[in-house]
XYZ file of C-alpha atoms in Angstrom:
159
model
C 199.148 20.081 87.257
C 198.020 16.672 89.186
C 196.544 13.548 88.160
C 195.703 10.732 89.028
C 198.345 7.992 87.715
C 196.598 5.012 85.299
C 198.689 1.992 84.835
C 197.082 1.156 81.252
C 199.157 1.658 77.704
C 196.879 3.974 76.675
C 196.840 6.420 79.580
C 200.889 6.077 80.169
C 201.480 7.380 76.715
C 198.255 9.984 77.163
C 200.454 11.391 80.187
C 203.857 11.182 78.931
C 202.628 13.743 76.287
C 200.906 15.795 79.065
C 204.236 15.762 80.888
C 206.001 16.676 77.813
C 203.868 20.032 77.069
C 203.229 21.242 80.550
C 207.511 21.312 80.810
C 207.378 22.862 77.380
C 205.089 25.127 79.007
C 206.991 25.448 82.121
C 204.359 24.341 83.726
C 204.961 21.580 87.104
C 202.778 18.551 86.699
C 203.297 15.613 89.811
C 201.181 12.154 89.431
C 199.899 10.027 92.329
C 198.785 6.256 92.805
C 195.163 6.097 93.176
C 192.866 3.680 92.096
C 195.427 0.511 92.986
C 196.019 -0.607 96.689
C 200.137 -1.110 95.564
C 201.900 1.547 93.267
C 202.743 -0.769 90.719
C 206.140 0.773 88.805
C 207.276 0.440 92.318
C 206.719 -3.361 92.598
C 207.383 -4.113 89.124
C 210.737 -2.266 89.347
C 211.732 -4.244 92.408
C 214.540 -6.832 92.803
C 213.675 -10.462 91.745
C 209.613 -9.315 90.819
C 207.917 -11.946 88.876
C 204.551 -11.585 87.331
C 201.945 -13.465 89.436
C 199.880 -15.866 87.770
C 197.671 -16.977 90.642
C 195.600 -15.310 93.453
C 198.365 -16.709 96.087
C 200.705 -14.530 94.098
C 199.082 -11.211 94.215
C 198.571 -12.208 98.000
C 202.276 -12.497 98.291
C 203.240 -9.182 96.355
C 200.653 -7.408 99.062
C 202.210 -8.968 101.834
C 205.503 -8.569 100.532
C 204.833 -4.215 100.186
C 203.525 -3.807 103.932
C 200.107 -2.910 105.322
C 197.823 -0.413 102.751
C 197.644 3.203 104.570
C 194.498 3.680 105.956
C 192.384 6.212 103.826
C 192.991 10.066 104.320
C 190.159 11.903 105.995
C 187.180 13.951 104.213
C 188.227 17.326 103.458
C 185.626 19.482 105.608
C 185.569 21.945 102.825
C 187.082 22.631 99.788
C 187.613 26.199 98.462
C 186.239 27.439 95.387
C 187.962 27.074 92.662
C 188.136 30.516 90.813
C 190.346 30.204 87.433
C 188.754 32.969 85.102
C 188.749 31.293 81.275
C 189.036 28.101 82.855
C 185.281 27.782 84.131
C 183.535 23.631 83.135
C 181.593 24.507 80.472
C 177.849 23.572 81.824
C 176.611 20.116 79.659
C 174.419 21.717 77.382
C 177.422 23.631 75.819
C 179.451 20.081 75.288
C 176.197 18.141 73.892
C 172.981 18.457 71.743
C 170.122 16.925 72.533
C 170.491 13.997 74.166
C 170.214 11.022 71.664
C 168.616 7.615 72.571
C 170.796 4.808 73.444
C 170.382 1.154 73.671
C 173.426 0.745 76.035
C 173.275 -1.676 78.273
C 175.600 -0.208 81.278
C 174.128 2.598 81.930
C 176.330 5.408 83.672
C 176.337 7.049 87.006
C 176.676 6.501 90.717
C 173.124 5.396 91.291
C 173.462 2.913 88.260
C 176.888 1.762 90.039
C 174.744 1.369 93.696
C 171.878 -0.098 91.784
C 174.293 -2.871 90.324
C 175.654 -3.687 93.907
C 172.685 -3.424 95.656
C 171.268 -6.111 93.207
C 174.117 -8.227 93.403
C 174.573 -8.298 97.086
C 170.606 -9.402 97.243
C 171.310 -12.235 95.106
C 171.487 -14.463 97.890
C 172.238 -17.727 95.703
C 174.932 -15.790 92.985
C 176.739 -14.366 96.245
C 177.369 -17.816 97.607
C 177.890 -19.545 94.092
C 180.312 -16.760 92.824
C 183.857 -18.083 91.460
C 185.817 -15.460 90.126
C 187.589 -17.619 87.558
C 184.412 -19.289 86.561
C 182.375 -15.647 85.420
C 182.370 -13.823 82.007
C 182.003 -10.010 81.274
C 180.685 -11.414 78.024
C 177.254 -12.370 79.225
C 175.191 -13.897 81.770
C 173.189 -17.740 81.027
C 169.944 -17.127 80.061
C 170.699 -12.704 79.713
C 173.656 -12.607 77.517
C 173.114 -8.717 77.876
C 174.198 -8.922 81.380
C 177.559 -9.930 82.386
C 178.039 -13.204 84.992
C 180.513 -10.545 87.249
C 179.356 -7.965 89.150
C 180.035 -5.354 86.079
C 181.002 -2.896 88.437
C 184.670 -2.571 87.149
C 183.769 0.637 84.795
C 182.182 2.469 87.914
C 185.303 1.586 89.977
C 187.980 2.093 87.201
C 186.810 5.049 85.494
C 183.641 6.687 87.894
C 180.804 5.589 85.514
């Protein structure tokens, strides 16, 4: 069993229990660093590490772990998958109908593409933009949009 490894409380304890009832189960499970550049218990566990508290800081505990690998290459294929009792159940059997929603971040890849697309044409933001000086809690003048990019959920968790 593989996953993906998630530095957050809530998905550390999620996967210790995994771990605990796939060896109950005899069953192998191995977790890999994914969505961060560094792996992190790595450079937390390291001798003298500090928490950074400025962007100089992170720069220094990247330069300090060596250059990031380069990206593996596409697969060219990938073989079916054929598990029998084990098929994704198709949407319609997870769901009803689909109910209406007044969410604001809308899901999906094309939302996520839409988002950057929109932010990279923003000619003025782009050159204004100040990290420490934007809010996820709402944007002057359309408090329903964030002053970031927003596109944290699509990167963190595939919106």
């Amino acid at each position: 069993l593989l996953w993906e490894r998630d530095s957050e409380p809530y998905a550390r304890e999620r996967d210790a229990r995994i771990e605990a009832l796939a060896r109950q189960c005899n069953i192998q499970t191995q977790s890999f660093v994914g969505h961060t550049f560094l792996d992190l218990d790595r450079t937390v566990a390291a001798n003298g590490f500090k928490p950074p508290i400025s962007m100089s800081g992170i720069q220094a505990l990247v330069k300090a772990a060596g250059p990031i690998p380069a990206a593996l290459p596409l697969p060219q294929r990938l073989p079916p998958l054929r598990l029998a009792g084990f098929e994704v159940p198709d949407i319609s059997e997870l769901y009803g109908e689909e109910q209406p929603s007044n969410v604001a971040m809308l899901g999906g890849e094309q939302e996520a593409l839409r988002r950057l697309a929109a932010t990279c044409s923003d000619v003025g933001y782009v050159c204004a933009f100040e990290k420490p000086k934007t809010a996820s809690t709402g944007k002057k003048g359309e408090p329903w949009e964030p002053s970031t990019t927003a596109l944290s959920p699509y990167l963190k968790f595939g919106c």
